[in-house]
Amino acid sequence: RNLLVENIIDIYKQESARPLHAKAEQHLMCEEHEDERINIYCLRCEAPTCSLCKVFGAHKDCEVAPLPAVYQRQKSELSDGIAMLVAGNDRIQAIITQMEEICHTIEENSRRQKQHLGLRFDALYGILEERKKELLQSIAAEQEAKLQRVRGLIRQYGDHLEASSKLVESAIQAMEEPQMAVYLQHSKELLKKITDMSKASMSSRPEPGYENMDHFSINVDYVAEMLRTIEFQTGA
């Protein structure tokens, strides 16, 4: 259960159930008609306005709707958008956790392979010392390449999560705005940001088995004449 989303929806339902006249709202006045309250919404211009603007003013040829109806509809859309973002954030957090575990596994597998490699080379000395260094460098290079890729993805997902979380906070603050006209002045841009954020592609992940380092295993049962050509076994 996502308590954040449930709390947002509960607040929205409680707000919607209250009679509009019971809500303490400071009515915005029309800039063109100072004695007229802003009480309708122009659907064509997508802006709150007053009745005189519809009858005589800039919106006389526009289609309008009652301010409460548009307010409730857009607030419902914002509530749905918040729920969608929060659910997406949960999925992203799960992916980040999974990739952090992959990083840990890569490091652990690399550590284990280095240890095995060191034990075998310590018994050989001499000729093996130079090859030992080269092979250790091969493991370290692949470890670093893999870690850089996964950590880069973690940063990418983390940046997306941070931006999305900030957007959720902004949306929650907007949900708490009691003034319909003030809310509607900013809701369109906020909804667009939520839609764009939700459509952002976050599909890059390491392929299955990416953390595996077993291909660095070696067989030390070769004769001394073969020592100078030791390589990691592939497909082992």
mmCIF file of C-alpha atoms in Angstrom:
data_model
loop_
_atom_site.group_PDB
_atom_site.id
_atom_site.type_symbol
_atom_site.label_atom_id
_atom_site.label_comp_id
_atom_site.label_asym_id
_atom_site.label_seq_id
_atom_site.Cartn_x
_atom_site.Cartn_y
_atom_site.Cartn_z
ATOM 1 C CA ARG A 1 0.000 0.000 0.000
ATOM 2 C CA ASN A 2 1.268 3.451 -0.894
ATOM 3 C CA LEU A 3 0.281 5.613 2.082
ATOM 4 C CA LEU A 4 1.396 8.832 0.366
ATOM 5 C CA VAL A 5 -0.962 8.291 -2.552
ATOM 6 C CA GLU A 6 -3.805 7.224 -0.240
ATOM 7 C CA ASN A 7 -3.361 10.359 1.873
ATOM 8 C CA ILE A 8 -3.410 12.567 -1.224
ATOM 9 C CA ILE A 9 -6.592 10.927 -2.482
ATOM 10 C CA ASP A 10 -8.235 11.235 0.963
ATOM 11 C CA ILE A 11 -7.402 14.938 1.107
ATOM 12 C CA TYR A 12 -8.793 15.421 -2.389
ATOM 13 C CA LYS A 13 -12.019 13.546 -1.561
ATOM 14 C CA GLN A 14 -12.516 15.528 1.635
ATOM 15 C CA GLU A 15 -11.903 18.782 -0.227
ATOM 16 C CA SER A 16 -14.303 17.767 -3.003
ATOM 17 C CA ALA A 17 -17.044 16.802 -0.535
ATOM 18 C CA ARG A 18 -17.079 20.197 1.142
ATOM 19 C CA PRO A 19 -19.565 22.761 -0.223
ATOM 20 C CA LEU A 20 -17.767 25.461 -2.126
ATOM 21 C CA HIS A 21 -19.461 28.183 -0.101
ATOM 22 C CA ALA A 22 -18.095 26.608 3.088
ATOM 23 C CA LYS A 23 -14.504 26.874 1.960
ATOM 24 C CA ALA A 24 -12.627 29.941 3.121
ATOM 25 C CA GLU A 25 -11.594 31.367 -0.220
ATOM 26 C CA GLN A 26 -10.511 34.874 -1.041
ATOM 27 C CA HIS A 27 -12.077 35.538 -4.433
ATOM 28 C CA LEU A 28 -9.823 36.979 -7.103
ATOM 29 C CA MET A 29 -11.182 40.034 -8.838
ATOM 30 C CA CYS A 30 -11.069 40.626 -12.592
ATOM 31 C CA GLU A 31 -8.329 42.978 -13.765
ATOM 32 C CA GLU A 32 -10.594 44.413 -16.491
ATOM 33 C CA HIS A 33 -13.700 44.713 -14.286
ATOM 34 C CA GLU A 34 -12.462 45.493 -10.777
ATOM 35 C CA ASP A 35 -15.863 44.930 -9.114
ATOM 36 C CA GLU A 36 -16.377 41.523 -10.736
ATOM 37 C CA ARG A 37 -15.205 38.258 -9.226
ATOM 38 C CA ILE A 38 -13.443 35.674 -11.373
ATOM 39 C CA ASN A 39 -16.147 32.997 -11.512
ATOM 40 C CA ILE A 40 -15.921 31.234 -14.896
ATOM 41 C CA TYR A 41 -13.242 29.548 -16.972
ATOM 42 C CA CYS A 42 -12.606 30.228 -20.662
ATOM 43 C CA LEU A 43 -12.096 26.878 -22.358
ATOM 44 C CA ARG A 44 -10.597 28.390 -25.499
ATOM 45 C CA CYS A 45 -8.068 30.644 -23.753
ATOM 46 C CA GLU A 46 -7.640 28.231 -20.840
ATOM 47 C CA ALA A 47 -7.812 30.998 -18.265
ATOM 48 C CA PRO A 48 -10.137 32.027 -15.397
ATOM 49 C CA THR A 49 -12.224 35.128 -16.104
ATOM 50 C CA CYS A 50 -15.387 36.957 -15.024
ATOM 51 C CA SER A 51 -18.933 37.070 -16.357
ATOM 52 C CA LEU A 52 -18.578 40.554 -17.848
ATOM 53 C CA CYS A 53 -15.545 39.445 -19.855
ATOM 54 C CA LYS A 54 -17.736 36.741 -21.333
ATOM 55 C CA VAL A 55 -20.644 39.073 -22.116
ATOM 56 C CA PHE A 56 -18.819 42.210 -23.221
ATOM 57 C CA GLY A 57 -15.083 41.633 -23.022
ATOM 58 C CA ALA A 58 -12.231 39.628 -24.501
ATOM 59 C CA HIS A 59 -13.997 36.280 -24.045
ATOM 60 C CA LYS A 60 -17.403 37.120 -25.517
ATOM 61 C CA ASP A 61 -16.879 34.708 -28.451
ATOM 62 C CA CYS A 62 -15.320 31.954 -26.349
ATOM 63 C CA GLU A 63 -16.828 28.856 -24.820
ATOM 64 C CA VAL A 64 -16.785 28.971 -21.026
ATOM 65 C CA ALA A 65 -17.512 26.626 -18.138
ATOM 66 C CA PRO A 66 -18.246 27.109 -14.443
ATOM 67 C CA LEU A 67 -15.065 27.616 -12.457
ATOM 68 C CA PRO A 68 -15.860 24.865 -9.902
ATOM 69 C CA ALA A 69 -16.378 22.256 -12.637
ATOM 70 C CA VAL A 70 -13.019 22.971 -14.276
ATOM 71 C CA TYR A 71 -11.374 23.226 -10.859
ATOM 72 C CA GLN A 72 -12.640 19.793 -9.811
ATOM 73 C CA ARG A 73 -11.756 18.191 -13.148
ATOM 74 C CA GLN A 74 -8.202 19.481 -13.251
ATOM 75 C CA LYS A 75 -7.645 18.724 -9.588
ATOM 76 C CA SER A 76 -8.772 15.163 -10.253
ATOM 77 C CA GLU A 77 -6.310 14.961 -13.159
ATOM 78 C CA LEU A 78 -3.516 16.238 -10.921
ATOM 79 C CA SER A 79 -4.405 13.671 -8.257
ATOM 80 C CA ASP A 80 -4.193 10.896 -10.850
ATOM 81 C CA GLY A 81 -0.874 12.275 -12.082
ATOM 82 C CA ILE A 82 0.571 12.291 -8.573
ATOM 83 C CA ALA A 83 -0.484 8.691 -8.027
ATOM 84 C CA MET A 84 1.098 7.727 -11.342
ATOM 85 C CA LEU A 85 4.381 9.463 -10.493
ATOM 86 C CA VAL A 86 4.573 7.968 -7.020
ATOM 87 C CA ALA A 87 3.979 4.482 -8.414
ATOM 88 C CA GLY A 88 6.699 5.106 -11.010
ATOM 89 C CA ASN A 89 9.065 6.312 -8.307
ATOM 90 C CA ASP A 90 8.522 3.104 -6.377
ATOM 91 C CA ARG A 91 9.477 1.095 -9.454
ATOM 92 C CA ILE A 92 12.558 3.233 -10.049
ATOM 93 C CA GLN A 93 13.646 2.844 -6.427
ATOM 94 C CA ALA A 94 13.318 -0.926 -6.753
ATOM 95 C CA ILE A 95 15.464 -0.845 -9.909
ATOM 96 C CA ILE A 96 18.111 1.282 -8.190
ATOM 97 C CA THR A 97 18.198 -1.137 -5.261
ATOM 98 C CA GLN A 98 18.586 -4.061 -7.652
ATOM 99 C CA MET A 99 21.458 -2.391 -9.504
ATOM 100 C CA GLU A 100 23.194 -1.506 -6.231
ATOM 101 C CA GLU A 101 23.045 -5.196 -5.395
ATOM 102 C CA ILE A 102 24.566 -5.952 -8.820
ATOM 103 C CA CYS A 103 27.432 -3.574 -7.995
ATOM 104 C CA HIS A 104 27.989 -5.379 -4.710
ATOM 105 C CA THR A 105 27.962 -8.755 -6.478
ATOM 106 C CA ILE A 106 30.426 -7.531 -9.124
ATOM 107 C CA GLU A 107 32.771 -6.324 -6.414
ATOM 108 C CA GLU A 108 32.397 -9.529 -4.415
ATOM 109 C CA ASN A 109 32.936 -11.750 -7.467
ATOM 110 C CA SER A 110 35.950 -9.700 -8.484
ATOM 111 C CA ARG A 111 37.382 -9.934 -4.979
ATOM 112 C CA ARG A 112 36.912 -13.703 -4.965
ATOM 113 C CA GLN A 113 38.468 -14.164 -8.405
ATOM 114 C CA LYS A 114 41.447 -11.991 -7.443
ATOM 115 C CA GLN A 115 41.941 -14.055 -4.313
ATOM 116 C CA HIS A 116 41.852 -17.353 -6.246
ATOM 117 C CA LEU A 117 44.186 -15.966 -8.848
ATOM 118 C CA GLY A 118 46.597 -14.733 -6.179
ATOM 119 C CA LEU A 119 46.713 -18.110 -4.386
ATOM 120 C CA ARG A 120 47.640 -19.930 -7.613
ATOM 121 C CA PHE A 121 50.251 -17.438 -8.712
ATOM 122 C CA ASP A 122 51.843 -17.295 -5.240
ATOM 123 C CA ALA A 123 52.755 -20.986 -5.677
ATOM 124 C CA LEU A 124 54.451 -20.380 -9.011
ATOM 125 C CA TYR A 125 56.561 -17.212 -8.430
ATOM 126 C CA GLY A 126 59.173 -16.165 -10.985
ATOM 127 C CA ILE A 127 57.780 -16.530 -14.496
ATOM 128 C CA LEU A 128 54.237 -16.342 -13.200
ATOM 129 C CA GLU A 129 54.712 -12.961 -11.532
ATOM 130 C CA GLU A 130 54.596 -10.930 -14.740
ATOM 131 C CA ARG A 131 51.569 -12.789 -16.098
ATOM 132 C CA LYS A 132 49.906 -12.478 -12.721
ATOM 133 C CA LYS A 133 50.049 -8.685 -12.932
ATOM 134 C CA GLU A 134 48.680 -8.681 -16.471
ATOM 135 C CA LEU A 135 45.764 -10.934 -15.585
ATOM 136 C CA LEU A 136 44.942 -8.934 -12.450
ATOM 137 C CA GLN A 137 44.831 -5.842 -14.605
ATOM 138 C CA SER A 138 42.386 -7.580 -16.936
ATOM 139 C CA ILE A 139 40.032 -8.339 -14.060
ATOM 140 C CA ALA A 140 40.350 -4.831 -12.651
ATOM 141 C CA ALA A 141 39.723 -3.277 -16.066
ATOM 142 C CA GLU A 142 36.524 -5.258 -16.615
ATOM 143 C CA GLN A 143 35.422 -4.635 -13.042
ATOM 144 C CA GLU A 144 35.907 -0.897 -13.492
ATOM 145 C CA ALA A 145 34.156 -0.875 -16.863
ATOM 146 C CA LYS A 146 31.170 -2.753 -15.461
ATOM 147 C CA LEU A 147 30.997 -0.670 -12.295
ATOM 148 C CA GLN A 148 31.209 2.564 -14.264
ATOM 149 C CA ARG A 149 28.338 1.477 -16.467
ATOM 150 C CA VAL A 150 26.086 0.346 -13.598
ATOM 151 C CA ARG A 151 26.950 3.342 -11.429
ATOM 152 C CA GLY A 152 26.232 5.617 -14.377
ATOM 153 C CA LEU A 153 22.802 4.011 -14.669
ATOM 154 C CA ILE A 154 22.275 4.433 -10.925
ATOM 155 C CA ARG A 155 23.083 8.139 -11.232
ATOM 156 C CA GLN A 156 20.706 8.400 -14.201
ATOM 157 C CA TYR A 157 17.878 6.703 -12.307
ATOM 158 C CA GLY A 158 18.707 8.657 -9.170
ATOM 159 C CA ASP A 159 18.549 11.988 -11.027
ATOM 160 C CA HIS A 160 15.215 10.983 -12.528
ATOM 161 C CA LEU A 161 13.938 9.929 -9.109
ATOM 162 C CA GLU A 162 15.055 13.185 -7.521
ATOM 163 C CA ALA A 163 13.410 15.285 -10.244
ATOM 164 C CA SER A 164 10.240 13.219 -10.084
ATOM 165 C CA SER A 165 10.106 13.449 -6.288
ATOM 166 C CA LYS A 166 10.461 17.235 -6.440
ATOM 167 C CA LEU A 167 7.645 17.318 -8.972
ATOM 168 C CA VAL A 168 5.507 15.239 -6.618
ATOM 169 C CA GLU A 169 6.183 17.752 -3.834
ATOM 170 C CA SER A 170 5.171 20.604 -6.117
ATOM 171 C CA ALA A 171 2.026 18.773 -7.112
ATOM 172 C CA ILE A 172 1.123 18.064 -3.476
ATOM 173 C CA GLN A 173 1.566 21.744 -2.657
ATOM 174 C CA ALA A 174 -0.684 22.620 -5.586
ATOM 175 C CA MET A 175 -3.291 20.170 -4.279
ATOM 176 C CA GLU A 176 -3.392 22.172 -1.055
ATOM 177 C CA GLU A 177 -4.132 25.444 -2.857
ATOM 178 C CA PRO A 178 -7.642 26.489 -1.687
ATOM 179 C CA GLN A 179 -8.140 29.198 -4.316
ATOM 180 C CA MET A 180 -9.514 27.782 -7.528
ATOM 181 C CA ALA A 181 -8.357 30.598 -9.758
ATOM 182 C CA VAL A 182 -4.851 30.606 -8.305
ATOM 183 C CA TYR A 183 -4.719 26.849 -8.698
ATOM 184 C CA LEU A 184 -5.887 26.957 -12.316
ATOM 185 C CA GLN A 185 -3.306 29.580 -13.217
ATOM 186 C CA HIS A 186 -0.553 27.009 -12.644
ATOM 187 C CA SER A 187 -2.232 23.622 -13.041
ATOM 188 C CA LYS A 188 -1.787 23.297 -16.821
ATOM 189 C CA GLU A 189 2.005 23.706 -16.674
ATOM 190 C CA LEU A 190 2.211 21.344 -13.695
ATOM 191 C CA LEU A 191 0.154 18.681 -15.466
ATOM 192 C CA LYS A 192 2.364 18.990 -18.553
ATOM 193 C CA LYS A 193 5.488 18.477 -16.432
ATOM 194 C CA ILE A 194 3.926 15.402 -14.847
ATOM 195 C CA THR A 195 3.019 13.975 -18.258
ATOM 196 C CA ASP A 196 6.497 14.624 -19.660
ATOM 197 C CA MET A 197 8.131 13.101 -16.575
ATOM 198 C CA SER A 198 5.915 10.018 -16.797
ATOM 199 C CA LYS A 199 6.823 9.483 -20.462
ATOM 200 C CA ALA A 200 10.571 9.696 -19.825
ATOM 201 C CA SER A 201 12.268 6.479 -20.899
ATOM 202 C CA MET A 202 13.995 4.659 -18.043
ATOM 203 C CA SER A 203 14.567 1.238 -19.573
ATOM 204 C CA SER A 204 18.352 0.828 -19.593
ATOM 205 C CA ARG A 205 19.536 -1.943 -17.298
ATOM 206 C CA PRO A 206 22.465 -4.380 -17.194
ATOM 207 C CA GLU A 207 21.638 -7.566 -19.039
ATOM 208 C CA PRO A 208 21.095 -10.750 -16.960
ATOM 209 C CA GLY A 209 24.389 -12.169 -15.697
ATOM 210 C CA TYR A 210 26.206 -8.867 -16.289
ATOM 211 C CA GLU A 211 27.748 -9.087 -12.809
ATOM 212 C CA ASN A 212 29.273 -12.505 -13.501
ATOM 213 C CA MET A 213 33.087 -12.589 -13.407
ATOM 214 C CA ASP A 214 33.592 -16.360 -13.658
ATOM 215 C CA HIS A 215 35.184 -16.096 -17.101
ATOM 216 C CA PHE A 216 38.383 -15.051 -15.319
ATOM 217 C CA SER A 217 38.927 -18.570 -13.938
ATOM 218 C CA ILE A 218 42.205 -20.309 -14.773
ATOM 219 C CA ASN A 219 43.560 -23.886 -14.753
ATOM 220 C CA VAL A 220 47.024 -24.215 -13.149
ATOM 221 C CA ASP A 221 47.563 -27.908 -14.006
ATOM 222 C CA TYR A 222 49.698 -27.102 -17.026
ATOM 223 C CA VAL A 223 53.370 -27.996 -17.246
ATOM 224 C CA ALA A 224 56.057 -25.377 -16.631
ATOM 225 C CA GLU A 225 56.718 -24.931 -20.398
ATOM 226 C CA MET A 226 53.159 -23.593 -20.760
ATOM 227 C CA LEU A 227 53.379 -21.019 -17.987
ATOM 228 C CA ARG A 228 54.295 -18.104 -20.235
ATOM 229 C CA THR A 229 51.105 -18.529 -22.282
ATOM 230 C CA ILE A 230 48.584 -18.787 -19.456
ATOM 231 C CA GLU A 231 45.304 -17.046 -20.213
ATOM 232 C CA PHE A 232 41.911 -16.972 -18.590
ATOM 233 C CA GLN A 233 39.618 -19.794 -19.607
ATOM 234 C CA THR A 234 36.709 -18.609 -21.701
ATOM 235 C CA GLY A 235 33.300 -20.214 -21.247
ATOM 236 C CA ALA A 236 34.415 -22.006 -18.074
#
